[in-house]
């Protein structure tokens, strides 16, 4: 009778160990490739939104769309009335999200920017913290400087009133659901931690964090989170102004054209 050949237990363990080592070597490469793909999509999203904003300005006397705030007017991202979320449950999200998508179709940029997924960073994940947001449809927020940080007016500035390198749009902090209560933010409300940053901890000291931003000239790029926090003055919910201590104003974030220091003025 011919003898039957088979792997011994030691041979199988060696093969498993080799496969594990190779997987360990390949996984970081795959993870980096995935992150690069996400960043490329994220940058493209910003550019598409900014292109739509410039097209809107071209059709509306150079005036920018409204940034948001809780006003009875449509804004760049969605139309009024807007079905707010924030009940912090999966069931509430499933109920409200389709209604928010319908409201997106009434937003000021929708005629120029039809794909809803353009408003979402590919790295933004729907989880228990996400359910606490009141606005689900966008990972991105606009700089309240567009309306002089005035939350009582529907007026906006012209795009030509801003410097080309002033920051119009950024990704807000996904660990702070309150920063997604509408489509506009103060610079001091925070920035995303999903691009290389630690999800928890002090974001103002996280040297690995990168934030995708969009500028008034229509370009998009990544900026270190620490640099943005220095421009914002840190974290704090003041009366529509930077936290105390920041002296170099105006800057790329606090850039209200009506103010000598870039902070809030009535329209």
Short mmCIF file of C-alpha atoms in Angstrom, two decimals:
data_model
loop_
_atom_site.label_atom_id
_atom_site.label_comp_id
_atom_site.label_asym_id
_atom_site.label_seq_id
_atom_site.Cartn_x
_atom_site.Cartn_y
_atom_site.Cartn_z
CA UNK A 1 0.00 0.00 0.00
CA UNK A 2 1.19 3.51 -0.81
CA UNK A 3 1.81 5.71 2.20
CA UNK A 4 -0.33 8.85 2.54
CA UNK A 5 1.50 12.15 3.01
CA UNK A 6 0.07 14.90 5.28
CA UNK A 7 1.28 18.00 7.09
CA UNK A 8 2.46 17.51 10.62
CA UNK A 9 1.18 19.71 13.42
CA UNK A 10 4.52 21.51 13.59
CA UNK A 11 4.42 22.25 9.85
CA UNK A 12 0.89 23.69 10.17
CA UNK A 13 1.94 25.88 13.08
CA UNK A 14 4.92 27.17 11.12
CA UNK A 15 2.70 28.02 8.15
CA UNK A 16 0.19 29.79 10.41
CA UNK A 17 3.00 31.77 12.04
CA UNK A 18 4.37 32.82 8.64
CA UNK A 19 0.92 33.90 7.45
CA UNK A 20 0.47 35.89 10.67
CA UNK A 21 3.80 37.66 10.21
CA UNK A 22 3.02 38.52 6.58
CA UNK A 23 -0.43 39.80 7.57
CA UNK A 24 1.18 41.95 10.24
CA UNK A 25 3.53 43.44 7.66
CA UNK A 26 0.84 44.05 5.05
CA UNK A 27 -1.89 45.44 7.32
CA UNK A 28 -0.20 48.81 8.06
CA UNK A 29 0.36 49.31 4.33
CA UNK A 30 -3.30 48.58 3.61
CA UNK A 31 -4.38 50.90 6.43
CA UNK A 32 -2.23 53.73 5.07
CA UNK A 33 -3.62 53.17 1.57
CA UNK A 34 -7.15 53.30 2.95
CA UNK A 35 -6.39 56.52 4.84
CA UNK A 36 -4.88 58.11 1.73
CA UNK A 37 -7.99 57.18 -0.26
CA UNK A 38 -10.22 58.72 2.41
CA UNK A 39 -8.18 61.91 2.48
CA UNK A 40 -8.32 62.17 -1.32
CA UNK A 41 -12.12 61.80 -1.23
CA UNK A 42 -12.34 64.28 1.63
CA UNK A 43 -10.31 66.89 -0.26
CA UNK A 44 -12.42 66.35 -3.35
CA UNK A 45 -15.60 66.83 -1.30
CA UNK A 46 -14.33 70.17 -0.04
CA UNK A 47 -13.39 71.29 -3.53
CA UNK A 48 -16.79 70.31 -4.93
CA UNK A 49 -18.62 72.20 -2.19
CA UNK A 50 -16.42 75.27 -2.66
CA UNK A 51 -16.89 75.16 -6.42
CA UNK A 52 -20.65 75.07 -5.85
CA UNK A 53 -20.32 78.04 -3.49
CA UNK A 54 -18.47 80.08 -6.11
CA UNK A 55 -21.08 79.18 -8.72
CA UNK A 56 -23.78 80.33 -6.31
CA UNK A 57 -21.92 83.60 -5.73
CA UNK A 58 -21.66 84.10 -9.48
CA UNK A 59 -25.44 83.87 -9.76
CA UNK A 60 -26.17 86.02 -6.70
CA UNK A 61 -24.12 89.19 -7.00
CA UNK A 62 -21.04 87.70 -5.28
CA UNK A 63 -22.99 87.13 -2.02
CA UNK A 64 -22.24 83.89 -0.20
CA UNK A 65 -24.91 81.40 0.90
CA UNK A 66 -25.97 81.58 4.53
CA UNK A 67 -23.71 79.64 6.90
CA UNK A 68 -26.50 78.21 9.04
CA UNK A 69 -27.33 79.09 12.67
CA UNK A 70 -30.81 78.30 13.95
CA UNK A 71 -32.59 80.83 11.73
CA UNK A 72 -35.84 80.50 9.76
CA UNK A 73 -33.95 80.59 6.45
CA UNK A 74 -32.35 78.06 4.15
CA UNK A 75 -28.55 77.85 4.23
CA UNK A 76 -25.76 76.35 2.16
CA UNK A 77 -26.41 72.79 3.35
CA UNK A 78 -30.18 72.45 3.84
CA UNK A 79 -33.52 74.13 3.45
CA UNK A 80 -35.94 75.59 5.97
CA UNK A 81 -37.79 74.16 7.84
CA UNK A 82 -35.19 71.62 8.90
CA UNK A 83 -36.07 68.42 10.85
CA UNK A 84 -33.58 68.45 13.72
CA UNK A 85 -32.30 65.22 15.24
CA UNK A 86 -30.44 64.70 18.47
CA UNK A 87 -32.57 62.13 20.29
CA UNK A 88 -29.41 59.97 20.59
CA UNK A 89 -31.01 56.70 19.48
CA UNK A 90 -30.62 54.60 16.36
CA UNK A 91 -34.40 54.56 15.88
CA UNK A 92 -34.59 58.36 15.95
CA UNK A 93 -31.72 58.59 13.47
CA UNK A 94 -33.43 56.15 11.09
CA UNK A 95 -36.60 58.26 11.29
CA UNK A 96 -35.08 61.74 10.95
CA UNK A 97 -32.21 61.13 8.53
CA UNK A 98 -34.44 60.60 5.43
CA UNK A 99 -36.27 63.81 6.27
CA UNK A 100 -32.98 65.69 6.52
CA UNK A 101 -31.96 64.35 3.11
CA UNK A 102 -35.18 65.76 1.67
CA UNK A 103 -34.39 69.13 3.28
CA UNK A 104 -30.93 69.03 1.68
CA UNK A 105 -32.66 69.34 -1.69
CA UNK A 106 -33.90 72.78 -0.60
CA UNK A 107 -30.45 74.01 0.44
CA UNK A 108 -28.90 76.95 -1.36
CA UNK A 109 -26.10 74.89 -2.93
CA UNK A 110 -28.19 71.92 -3.99
CA UNK A 111 -28.74 73.14 -7.60
CA UNK A 112 -24.95 73.18 -7.99
CA UNK A 113 -24.12 70.17 -5.80
CA UNK A 114 -26.60 67.33 -6.19
CA UNK A 115 -24.83 64.32 -4.61
CA UNK A 116 -25.66 64.15 -0.85
CA UNK A 117 -22.60 62.01 -0.11
CA UNK A 118 -20.36 64.98 -1.03
CA UNK A 119 -21.25 66.52 2.33
CA UNK A 120 -19.92 63.54 4.30
CA UNK A 121 -16.30 62.75 5.12
CA UNK A 122 -15.69 59.07 4.24
CA UNK A 123 -14.09 58.62 7.66
CA UNK A 124 -17.14 59.88 9.55
CA UNK A 125 -18.80 56.93 11.26
CA UNK A 126 -22.36 56.50 12.46
CA UNK A 127 -22.20 55.43 16.11
CA UNK A 128 -23.75 56.27 19.47
CA UNK A 129 -22.03 59.67 19.53
CA UNK A 130 -23.16 60.43 15.97
CA UNK A 131 -26.78 59.80 17.02
CA UNK A 132 -26.50 62.76 19.40
CA UNK A 133 -26.00 65.23 16.54
CA UNK A 134 -28.89 67.42 15.51
CA UNK A 135 -27.63 67.61 11.92
CA UNK A 136 -26.75 64.26 10.36
CA UNK A 137 -26.27 65.15 6.71
CA UNK A 138 -22.88 66.92 6.77
CA UNK A 139 -19.47 66.31 8.33
CA UNK A 140 -18.52 69.83 7.31
CA UNK A 141 -19.48 73.20 8.79
CA UNK A 142 -19.07 76.75 7.56
CA UNK A 143 -17.37 79.67 9.21
CA UNK A 144 -19.86 81.97 10.91
CA UNK A 145 -17.73 84.92 9.74
CA UNK A 146 -19.82 84.77 6.54
CA UNK A 147 -22.59 86.47 8.47
CA UNK A 148 -20.35 88.45 10.86
CA UNK A 149 -21.01 85.71 13.46
CA UNK A 150 -24.44 87.32 13.74
CA UNK A 151 -27.05 84.68 14.59
CA UNK A 152 -30.00 87.03 14.18
CA UNK A 153 -29.64 88.05 10.53
CA UNK A 154 -30.08 86.27 7.20
CA UNK A 155 -27.59 88.52 5.42
CA UNK A 156 -24.15 87.41 4.28
CA UNK A 157 -20.94 89.00 3.02
CA UNK A 158 -19.61 88.87 -0.52
CA UNK A 159 -16.90 86.34 -1.21
CA UNK A 160 -14.63 89.13 -2.42
CA UNK A 161 -14.61 90.67 1.08
CA UNK A 162 -12.49 87.80 2.40
CA UNK A 163 -8.82 87.06 1.85
CA UNK A 164 -8.14 84.08 -0.43
CA UNK A 165 -6.46 82.13 2.39
CA UNK A 166 -9.23 82.75 4.94
CA UNK A 167 -10.91 79.51 6.01
CA UNK A 168 -14.50 79.01 4.91
CA UNK A 169 -15.12 75.36 5.77
CA UNK A 170 -13.79 72.65 8.05
CA UNK A 171 -14.65 69.32 9.66
CA UNK A 172 -16.08 69.83 13.12
CA UNK A 173 -15.26 67.70 16.17
CA UNK A 174 -17.10 64.37 15.93
CA UNK A 175 -16.55 63.78 19.66
CA UNK A 176 -18.60 66.92 20.48
CA UNK A 177 -22.10 66.40 19.02
CA UNK A 178 -23.10 69.92 20.02
CA UNK A 179 -20.88 71.31 17.27
CA UNK A 180 -23.26 69.68 14.76
CA UNK A 181 -26.37 71.52 15.97
CA UNK A 182 -26.49 73.30 12.59
CA UNK A 183 -24.28 73.93 9.55
CA UNK A 184 -22.24 76.82 11.02
CA UNK A 185 -19.65 76.92 13.78
CA UNK A 186 -17.45 79.23 15.74
CA UNK A 187 -13.76 78.43 15.28
CA UNK A 188 -13.58 77.74 19.02
CA UNK A 189 -16.07 74.84 18.78
CA UNK A 190 -13.37 72.43 17.68
CA UNK A 191 -12.11 70.37 14.75
CA UNK A 192 -12.15 66.75 13.71
CA UNK A 193 -9.83 64.14 15.23
CA UNK A 194 -10.39 61.41 12.65
CA UNK A 195 -7.36 62.15 10.44
CA UNK A 196 -4.44 60.91 12.49
CA UNK A 197 -5.57 62.38 15.78
CA UNK A 198 -6.47 60.66 19.04
CA UNK A 199 -10.22 60.35 19.46
CA UNK A 200 -10.05 61.29 23.12
CA UNK A 201 -7.66 63.48 25.09
CA UNK A 202 -6.67 67.12 24.72
CA UNK A 203 -7.05 68.00 21.01
CA UNK A 204 -5.10 71.23 21.42
CA UNK A 205 -1.96 69.16 22.20
CA UNK A 206 -2.41 66.40 19.63
CA UNK A 207 0.52 66.80 17.23
CA UNK A 208 -0.72 63.97 14.95
CA UNK A 209 -4.11 65.46 14.14
CA UNK A 210 -4.81 66.78 10.65
CA UNK A 211 -7.96 68.63 9.56
CA UNK A 212 -9.23 69.04 6.01
CA UNK A 213 -10.21 72.65 5.36
CA UNK A 214 -11.61 74.68 2.48
CA UNK A 215 -10.47 78.22 1.72
CA UNK A 216 -12.39 81.16 0.28
CA UNK A 217 -10.33 80.96 -2.91
CA UNK A 218 -11.88 77.54 -3.62
CA UNK A 219 -8.88 75.38 -2.71
CA UNK A 220 -8.74 72.62 -0.11
CA UNK A 221 -5.90 71.19 1.94
CA UNK A 222 -5.02 69.58 5.23
CA UNK A 223 -3.78 71.62 8.17
CA UNK A 224 -2.38 70.44 11.54
CA UNK A 225 -5.09 70.49 14.17
CA UNK A 226 -2.76 72.25 16.61
CA UNK A 227 -2.30 75.11 14.14
CA UNK A 228 -6.06 75.52 13.83
CA UNK A 229 -6.47 75.55 17.61
CA UNK A 230 -3.83 78.26 17.84
CA UNK A 231 -5.75 80.33 15.29
CA UNK A 232 -9.05 79.70 17.06
CA UNK A 233 -7.68 80.64 20.47
CA UNK A 234 -8.43 77.22 21.94
CA UNK A 235 -11.76 75.75 22.97
CA UNK A 236 -14.59 77.70 24.50
CA UNK A 237 -18.18 78.75 23.93
CA UNK A 238 -17.97 82.48 24.40
CA UNK A 239 -20.36 85.19 23.16
CA UNK A 240 -19.53 84.50 19.51
CA UNK A 241 -15.92 85.47 20.01
CA UNK A 242 -12.60 83.72 20.65
CA UNK A 243 -11.65 82.48 24.12
CA UNK A 244 -9.65 85.02 26.14
CA UNK A 245 -5.94 85.06 25.56
CA UNK A 246 -5.71 85.20 21.78
CA UNK A 247 -4.21 88.51 20.66
CA UNK A 248 -3.22 88.07 17.00
CA UNK A 249 -6.51 89.08 15.37
CA UNK A 250 -7.92 89.05 12.77
CA UNK A 251 -6.64 85.78 11.34
CA UNK A 252 -7.72 83.08 8.88
CA UNK A 253 -10.52 81.84 11.16
CA UNK A 254 -11.66 85.00 12.91
CA UNK A 255 -12.10 86.92 9.67
CA UNK A 256 -15.34 88.91 9.92
CA UNK A 257 -14.88 91.71 7.32
CA UNK A 258 -16.99 94.13 9.40
CA UNK A 259 -14.71 93.91 12.44
CA UNK A 260 -11.23 95.30 13.02
CA UNK A 261 -10.29 92.11 14.91
CA UNK A 262 -12.36 89.66 12.87
CA UNK A 263 -14.84 88.79 15.63
CA UNK A 264 -18.58 89.30 15.95
CA UNK A 265 -20.34 92.48 14.89
CA UNK A 266 -24.05 93.06 14.23
CA UNK A 267 -24.97 93.10 10.58
#
